[in-house]
Short mmCIF file of C-alpha atoms in Angstrom, two decimals:
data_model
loop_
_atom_site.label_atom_id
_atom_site.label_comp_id
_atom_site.label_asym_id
_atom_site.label_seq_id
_atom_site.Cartn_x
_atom_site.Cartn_y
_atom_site.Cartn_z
CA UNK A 1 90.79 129.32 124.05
CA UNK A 2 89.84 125.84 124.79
CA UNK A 3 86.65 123.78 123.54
CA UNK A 4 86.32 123.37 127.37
CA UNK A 5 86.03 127.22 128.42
CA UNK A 6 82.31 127.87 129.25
CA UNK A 7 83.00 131.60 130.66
CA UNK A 8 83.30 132.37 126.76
CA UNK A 9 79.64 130.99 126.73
CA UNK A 10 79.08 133.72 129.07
CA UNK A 11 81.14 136.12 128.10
CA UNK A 12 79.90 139.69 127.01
CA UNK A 13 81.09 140.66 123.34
CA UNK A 14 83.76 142.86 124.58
CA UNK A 15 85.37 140.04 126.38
CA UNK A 16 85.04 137.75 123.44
CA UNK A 17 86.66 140.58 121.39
CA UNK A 18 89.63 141.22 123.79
CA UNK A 19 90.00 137.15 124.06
CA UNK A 20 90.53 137.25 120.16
CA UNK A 21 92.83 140.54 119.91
CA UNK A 22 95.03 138.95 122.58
CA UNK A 23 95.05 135.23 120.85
CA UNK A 24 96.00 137.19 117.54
CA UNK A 25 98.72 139.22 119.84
CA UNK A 26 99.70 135.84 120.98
CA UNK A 27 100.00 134.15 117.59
CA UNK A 28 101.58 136.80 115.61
CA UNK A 29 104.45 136.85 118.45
CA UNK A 30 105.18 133.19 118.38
CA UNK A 31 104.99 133.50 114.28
CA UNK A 32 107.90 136.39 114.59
CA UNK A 33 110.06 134.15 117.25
CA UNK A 34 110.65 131.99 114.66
CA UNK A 35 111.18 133.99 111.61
CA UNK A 36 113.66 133.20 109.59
CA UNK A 37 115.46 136.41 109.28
CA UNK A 38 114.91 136.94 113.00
CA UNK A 39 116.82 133.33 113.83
CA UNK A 40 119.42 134.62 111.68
CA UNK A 41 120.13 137.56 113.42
CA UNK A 42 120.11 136.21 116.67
CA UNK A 43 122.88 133.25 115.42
CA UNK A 44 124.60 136.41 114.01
CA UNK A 45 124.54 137.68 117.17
CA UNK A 46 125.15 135.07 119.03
CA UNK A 47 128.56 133.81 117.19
CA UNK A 48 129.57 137.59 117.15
CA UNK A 49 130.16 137.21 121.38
CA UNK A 50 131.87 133.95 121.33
CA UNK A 51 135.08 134.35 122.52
CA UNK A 52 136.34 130.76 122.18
CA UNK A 53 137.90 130.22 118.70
CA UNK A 54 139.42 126.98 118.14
CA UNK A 55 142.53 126.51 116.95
CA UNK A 56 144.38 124.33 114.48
CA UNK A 57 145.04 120.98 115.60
CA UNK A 58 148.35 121.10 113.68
CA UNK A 59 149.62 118.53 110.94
CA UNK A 60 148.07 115.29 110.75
CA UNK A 61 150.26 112.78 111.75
CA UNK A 62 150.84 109.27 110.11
CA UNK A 63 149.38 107.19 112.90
CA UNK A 64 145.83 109.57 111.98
CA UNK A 65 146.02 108.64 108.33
CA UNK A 66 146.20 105.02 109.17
CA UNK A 67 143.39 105.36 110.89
CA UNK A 68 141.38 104.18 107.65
CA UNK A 69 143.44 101.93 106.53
CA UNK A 70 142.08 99.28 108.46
CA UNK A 71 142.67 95.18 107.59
CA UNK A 72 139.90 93.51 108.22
CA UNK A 73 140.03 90.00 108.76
CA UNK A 74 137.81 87.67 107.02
CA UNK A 75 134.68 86.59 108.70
CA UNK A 76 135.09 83.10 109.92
CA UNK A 77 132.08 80.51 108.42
CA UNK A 78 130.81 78.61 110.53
CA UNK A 79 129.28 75.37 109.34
CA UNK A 80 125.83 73.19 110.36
CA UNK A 81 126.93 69.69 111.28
CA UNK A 82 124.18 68.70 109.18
CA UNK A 83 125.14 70.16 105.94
CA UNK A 84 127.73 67.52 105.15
CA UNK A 85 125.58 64.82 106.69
CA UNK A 86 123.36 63.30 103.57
CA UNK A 87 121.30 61.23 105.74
CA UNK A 88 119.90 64.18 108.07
CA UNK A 89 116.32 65.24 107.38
CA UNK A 90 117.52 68.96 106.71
CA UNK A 91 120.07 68.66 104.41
CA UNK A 92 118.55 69.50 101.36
CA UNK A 93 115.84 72.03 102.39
CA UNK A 94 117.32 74.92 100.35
CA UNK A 95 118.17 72.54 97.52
CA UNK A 96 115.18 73.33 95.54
CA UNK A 97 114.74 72.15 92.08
CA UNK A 98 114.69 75.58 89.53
CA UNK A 99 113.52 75.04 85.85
CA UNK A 100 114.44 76.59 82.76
CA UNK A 101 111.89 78.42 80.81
CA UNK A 102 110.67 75.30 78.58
CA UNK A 103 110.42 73.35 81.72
CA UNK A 104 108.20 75.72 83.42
CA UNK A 105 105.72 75.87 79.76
CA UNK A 106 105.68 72.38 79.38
CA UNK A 107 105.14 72.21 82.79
CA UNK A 108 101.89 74.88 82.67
CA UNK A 109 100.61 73.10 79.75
CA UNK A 110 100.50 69.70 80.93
CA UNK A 111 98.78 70.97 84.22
CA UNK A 112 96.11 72.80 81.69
CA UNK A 113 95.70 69.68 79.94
CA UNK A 114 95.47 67.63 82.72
CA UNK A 115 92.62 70.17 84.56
CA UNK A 116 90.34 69.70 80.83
#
């Protein structure tokens, strides 16, 4: 029953008991639809009356093993004109300077110092 339904409002207590034995009747159906051991049976069932069986294909032939045996070519790299150009602006914007552990405590401590 919805939130919306105002004959329940209105509704006698025989009503609202009938509205609840049938939404139980309801609920209890839909719960045994999809029962496990019910779905089963009806697959059984179902497969049981199939008459289409399908056959072997027969022996795999050589061209079917090749199949995945591809050769892939190498992907082609394609180059930025810029990257060989020293002079342009974006040459070295990945070129970032790393720094080896020392670097990077002498580097902390100095910026310590430097804050006192």
């Amino acid at each position: 029953n919805s939130y919306w339904d105002e004959a329940e409002c209105h509704a006698s207590e025989e009503e609202k008991r009938q509205s609840l034995i049938q939404t139980i009747l309801h609920e209890e159906q839909c719960r045994v639809a999809v029962e496990l051991g019910l779905v089963e049976q009806h697959l059984l069932k179902d497969a049981s009356l199939r008459r289409y069986v399908p056959t072997y294909a027969g022996p795999i032939s050589a061209e079917c093993e090749e199949y995945w045996l591809w050769e892939s070519v190498p992907p082609r790299v394609i180059q930025a004109s810029h990257v060989g150009d020293g002079s342009h602006p974006c040459n070295t914007y990945w070129d970032w300077k790393t720094l080896t552990v020392s670097e990077l405590k002498d580097k902390m401590i100095s910026e310590i110092i430097k804050e006192k």
